[in-house]
Coordinates of C-alpha atoms in Angstrom, one line a residue:
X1 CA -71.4 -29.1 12.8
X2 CA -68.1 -31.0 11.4
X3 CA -67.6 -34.6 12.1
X4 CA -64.1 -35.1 14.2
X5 CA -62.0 -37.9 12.5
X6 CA -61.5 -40.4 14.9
X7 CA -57.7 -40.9 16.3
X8 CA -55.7 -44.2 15.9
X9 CA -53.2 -45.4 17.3
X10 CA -50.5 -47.2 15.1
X11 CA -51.7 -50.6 15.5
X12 CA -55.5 -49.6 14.3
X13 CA -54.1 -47.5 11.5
X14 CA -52.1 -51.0 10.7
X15 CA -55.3 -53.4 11.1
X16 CA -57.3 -50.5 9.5
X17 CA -54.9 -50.2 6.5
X18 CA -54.6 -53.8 5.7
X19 CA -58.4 -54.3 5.5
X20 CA -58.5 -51.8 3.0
X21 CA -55.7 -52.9 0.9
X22 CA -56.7 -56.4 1.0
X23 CA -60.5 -55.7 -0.1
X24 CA -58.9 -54.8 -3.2
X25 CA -56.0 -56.3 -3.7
X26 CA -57.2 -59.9 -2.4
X27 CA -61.1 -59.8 -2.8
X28 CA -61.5 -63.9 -2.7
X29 CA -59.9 -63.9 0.6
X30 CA -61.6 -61.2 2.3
X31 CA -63.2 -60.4 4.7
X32 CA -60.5 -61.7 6.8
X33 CA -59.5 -64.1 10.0
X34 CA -57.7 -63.0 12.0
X35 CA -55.0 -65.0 11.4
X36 CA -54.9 -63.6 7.7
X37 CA -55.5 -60.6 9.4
X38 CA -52.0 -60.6 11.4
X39 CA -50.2 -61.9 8.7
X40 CA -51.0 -58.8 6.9
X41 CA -49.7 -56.2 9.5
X42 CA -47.0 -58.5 9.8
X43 CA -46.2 -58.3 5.5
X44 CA -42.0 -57.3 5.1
X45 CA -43.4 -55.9 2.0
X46 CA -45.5 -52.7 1.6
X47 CA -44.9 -51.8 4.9
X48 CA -43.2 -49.1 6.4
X49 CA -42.3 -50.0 9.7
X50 CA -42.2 -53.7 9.2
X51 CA -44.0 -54.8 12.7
X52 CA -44.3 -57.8 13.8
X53 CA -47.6 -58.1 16.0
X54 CA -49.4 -61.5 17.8
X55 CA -52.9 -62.3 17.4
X56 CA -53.9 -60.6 20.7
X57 CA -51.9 -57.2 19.6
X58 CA -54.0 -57.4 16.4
X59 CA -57.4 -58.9 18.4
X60 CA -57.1 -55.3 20.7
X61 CA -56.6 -53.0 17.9
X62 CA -59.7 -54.9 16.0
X63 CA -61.4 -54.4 19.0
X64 CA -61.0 -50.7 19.7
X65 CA -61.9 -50.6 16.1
X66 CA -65.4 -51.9 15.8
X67 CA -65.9 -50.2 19.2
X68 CA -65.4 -46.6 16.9
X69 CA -67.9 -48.8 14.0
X70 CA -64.6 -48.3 11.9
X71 CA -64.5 -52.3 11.1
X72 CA -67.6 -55.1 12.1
X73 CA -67.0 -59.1 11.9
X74 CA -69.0 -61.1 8.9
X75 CA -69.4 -65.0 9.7
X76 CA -69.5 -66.7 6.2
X77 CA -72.3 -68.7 5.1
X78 CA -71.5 -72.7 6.5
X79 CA -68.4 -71.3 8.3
X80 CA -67.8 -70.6 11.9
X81 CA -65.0 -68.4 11.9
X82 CA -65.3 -65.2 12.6
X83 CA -64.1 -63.1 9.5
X84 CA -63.3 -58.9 9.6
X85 CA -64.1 -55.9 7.5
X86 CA -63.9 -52.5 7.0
X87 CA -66.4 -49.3 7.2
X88 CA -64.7 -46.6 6.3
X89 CA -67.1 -45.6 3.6
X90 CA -69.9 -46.2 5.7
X91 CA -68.3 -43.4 8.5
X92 CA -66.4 -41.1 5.5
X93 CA -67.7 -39.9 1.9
X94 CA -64.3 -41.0 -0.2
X95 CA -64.3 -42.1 -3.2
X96 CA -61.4 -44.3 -4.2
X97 CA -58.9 -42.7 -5.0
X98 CA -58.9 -41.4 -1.7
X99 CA -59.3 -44.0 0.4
X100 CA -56.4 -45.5 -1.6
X101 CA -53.9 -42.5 -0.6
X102 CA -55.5 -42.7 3.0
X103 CA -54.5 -46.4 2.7
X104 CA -50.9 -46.1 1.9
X105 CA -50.7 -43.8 4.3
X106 CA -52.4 -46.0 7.5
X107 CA -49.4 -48.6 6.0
X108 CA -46.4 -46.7 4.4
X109 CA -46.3 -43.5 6.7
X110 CA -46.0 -40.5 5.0
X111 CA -45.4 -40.1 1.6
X112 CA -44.3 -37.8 -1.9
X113 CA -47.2 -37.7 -4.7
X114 CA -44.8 -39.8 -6.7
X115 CA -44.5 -42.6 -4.2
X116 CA -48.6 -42.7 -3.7
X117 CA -48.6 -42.7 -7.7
X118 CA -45.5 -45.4 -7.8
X119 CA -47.1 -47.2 -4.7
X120 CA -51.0 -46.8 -5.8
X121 CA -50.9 -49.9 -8.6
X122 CA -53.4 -52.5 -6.9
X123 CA -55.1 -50.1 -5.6
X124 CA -56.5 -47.8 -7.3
X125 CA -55.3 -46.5 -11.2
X126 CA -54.3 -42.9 -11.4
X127 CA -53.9 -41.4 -14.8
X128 CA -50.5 -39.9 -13.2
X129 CA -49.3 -37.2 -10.7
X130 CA -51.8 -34.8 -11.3
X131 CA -54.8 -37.0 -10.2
X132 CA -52.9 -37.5 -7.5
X133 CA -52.4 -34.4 -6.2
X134 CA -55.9 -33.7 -7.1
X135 CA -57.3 -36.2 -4.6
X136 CA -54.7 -35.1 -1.9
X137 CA -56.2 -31.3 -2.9
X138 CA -59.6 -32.5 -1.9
X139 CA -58.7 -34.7 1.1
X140 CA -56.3 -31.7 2.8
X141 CA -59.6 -29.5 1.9
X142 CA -62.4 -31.6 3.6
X143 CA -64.0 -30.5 6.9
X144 CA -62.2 -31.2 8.9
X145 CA -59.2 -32.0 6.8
X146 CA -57.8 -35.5 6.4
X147 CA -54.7 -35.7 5.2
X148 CA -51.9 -32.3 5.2
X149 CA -49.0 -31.0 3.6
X150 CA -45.4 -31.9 5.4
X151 CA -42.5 -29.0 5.3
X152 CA -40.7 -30.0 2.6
X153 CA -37.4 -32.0 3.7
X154 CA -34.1 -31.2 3.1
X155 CA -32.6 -31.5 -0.7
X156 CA -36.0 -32.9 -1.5
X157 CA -38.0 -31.8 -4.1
X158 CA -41.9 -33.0 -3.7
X159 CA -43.4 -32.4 -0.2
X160 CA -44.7 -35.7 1.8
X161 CA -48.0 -35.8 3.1
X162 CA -49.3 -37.5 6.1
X163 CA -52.9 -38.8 7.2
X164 CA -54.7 -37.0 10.3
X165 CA -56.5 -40.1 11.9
X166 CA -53.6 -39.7 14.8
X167 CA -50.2 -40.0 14.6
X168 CA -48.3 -41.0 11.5
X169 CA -45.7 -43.5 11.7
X170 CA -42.3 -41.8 11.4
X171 CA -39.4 -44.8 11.4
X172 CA -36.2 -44.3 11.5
X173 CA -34.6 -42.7 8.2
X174 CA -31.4 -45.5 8.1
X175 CA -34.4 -48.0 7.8
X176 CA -34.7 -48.8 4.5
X177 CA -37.8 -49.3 2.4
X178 CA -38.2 -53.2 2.0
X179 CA -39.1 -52.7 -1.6
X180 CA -38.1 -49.1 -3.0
X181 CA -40.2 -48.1 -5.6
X182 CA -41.7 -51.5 -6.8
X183 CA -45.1 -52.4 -6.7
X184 CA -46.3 -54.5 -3.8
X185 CA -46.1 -58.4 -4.6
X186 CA -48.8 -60.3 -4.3
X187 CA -49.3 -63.7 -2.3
X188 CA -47.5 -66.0 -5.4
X189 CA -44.7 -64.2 -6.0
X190 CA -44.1 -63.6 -2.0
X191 CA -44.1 -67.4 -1.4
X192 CA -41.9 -67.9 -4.7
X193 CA -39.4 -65.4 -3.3
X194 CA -39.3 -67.2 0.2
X195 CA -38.6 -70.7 -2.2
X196 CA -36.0 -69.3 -3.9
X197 CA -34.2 -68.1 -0.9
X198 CA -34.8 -71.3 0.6
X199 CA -33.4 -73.4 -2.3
X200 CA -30.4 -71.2 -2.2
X201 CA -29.9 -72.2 1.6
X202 CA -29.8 -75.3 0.4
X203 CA -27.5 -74.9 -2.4
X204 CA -24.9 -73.6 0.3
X205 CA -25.3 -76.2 2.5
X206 CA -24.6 -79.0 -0.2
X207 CA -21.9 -77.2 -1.4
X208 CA -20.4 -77.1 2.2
X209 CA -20.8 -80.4 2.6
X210 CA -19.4 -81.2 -0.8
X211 CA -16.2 -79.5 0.0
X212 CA -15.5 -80.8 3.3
X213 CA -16.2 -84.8 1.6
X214 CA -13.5 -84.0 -1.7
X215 CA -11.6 -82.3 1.2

């Protein structure tokens, strides 16, 4: 008898997602509060929607979660706050590569085999598009299936594919990708960026003020 996939809603696919990524990405900082935890659904980068959740939005979709066994807590060693991870192996035989596409999937919607490839980077290492699409061959192929082929859009070349643990998220196609094509960026280069914006602000303002002084 085949095992049904369990459904998500967007929010657990989000929570789910992030847990993933961030065992990888960000291993010294996981398993994760769930402070961390929002902050991560909450990323402008790598995300597709960018949401922007509170701790109880995230605490209910953890919840509903470890009620499916999909994620358990893990309380450090000297340290009383409670701390999340993921199960997904423990409930589904993937092997890396695949529960890297499944994760840019839970977080970016669906997707081309060149934007999993372009997108894959801290996840997982594909030799190119062919491992790709050999991975998405044997997740579309697993009983029950986990992931299936989109109609091909429009003027568009490559198909998309999309998870089946519920519905994918579908935004609007005038919202634009925060960061077309790049890699994600990790924690440094995140809080670098928000610097430099910052110091630009500044460099406004002082010139502003300069003017209206000479003036």
């Amino acid at each position: 008898m085949e095992k049904e996939l369990q459904l998500l809603s967007n929010e657990e696919q989000r929570v789910l997602g992030v847990l993933i990524e961030k065992s990888k990405t960000t291993p010294d900082y996981y398993p994760m509060t769930l402070n961390a935890l929002t902050a991560g659904c909450n990323q402008k980068t790598s995300r597709r929607p960018v949401v922007d959740y509170d701790e109880s939005t995230t605490m209910m979709a953890v919840n509903s979660l470890k009620g499916q066994s999909l994620v358990s807590t893990a309380v450090g060693a000297g340290s009383r706050v409670v701390k999340y991870k993921h199960n997904f192996f423990t409930l589904y035989p993937v092997n890396d590569a695949e529960l890297a596409i499944l994760c840019l999937l839970f977080l970016r919607g669906p997707q081309t085999p060149g934007e999993l490839n372009t997108n894959s980077g801290r996840l997982h290492e594909f030799s190119g598009l062919e491992s790709v699409q050999e991975a998405l061959n044997r997740l579309s192929q697993m009983e029950p299936p986990f992931v299936k082929e989109l109609p091909r859009r429009p003027g568009q070349k490559e198909t998309r594919y999309a998870h089946l643990f519920g519905e994918s998220q579908e935004p609007d196609e005038d919202q634009p990708l925060t960061e077309p094509a790049m890699r994600p960026l990790n924690a440094m280069e995140e809080r670098l960026s928000l610097l430099e914006k910052e110091l630009a602000e500044v460099k406004e303002t002082l010139a502003k003020l300069v003017k209206e002084l000479m003036g």
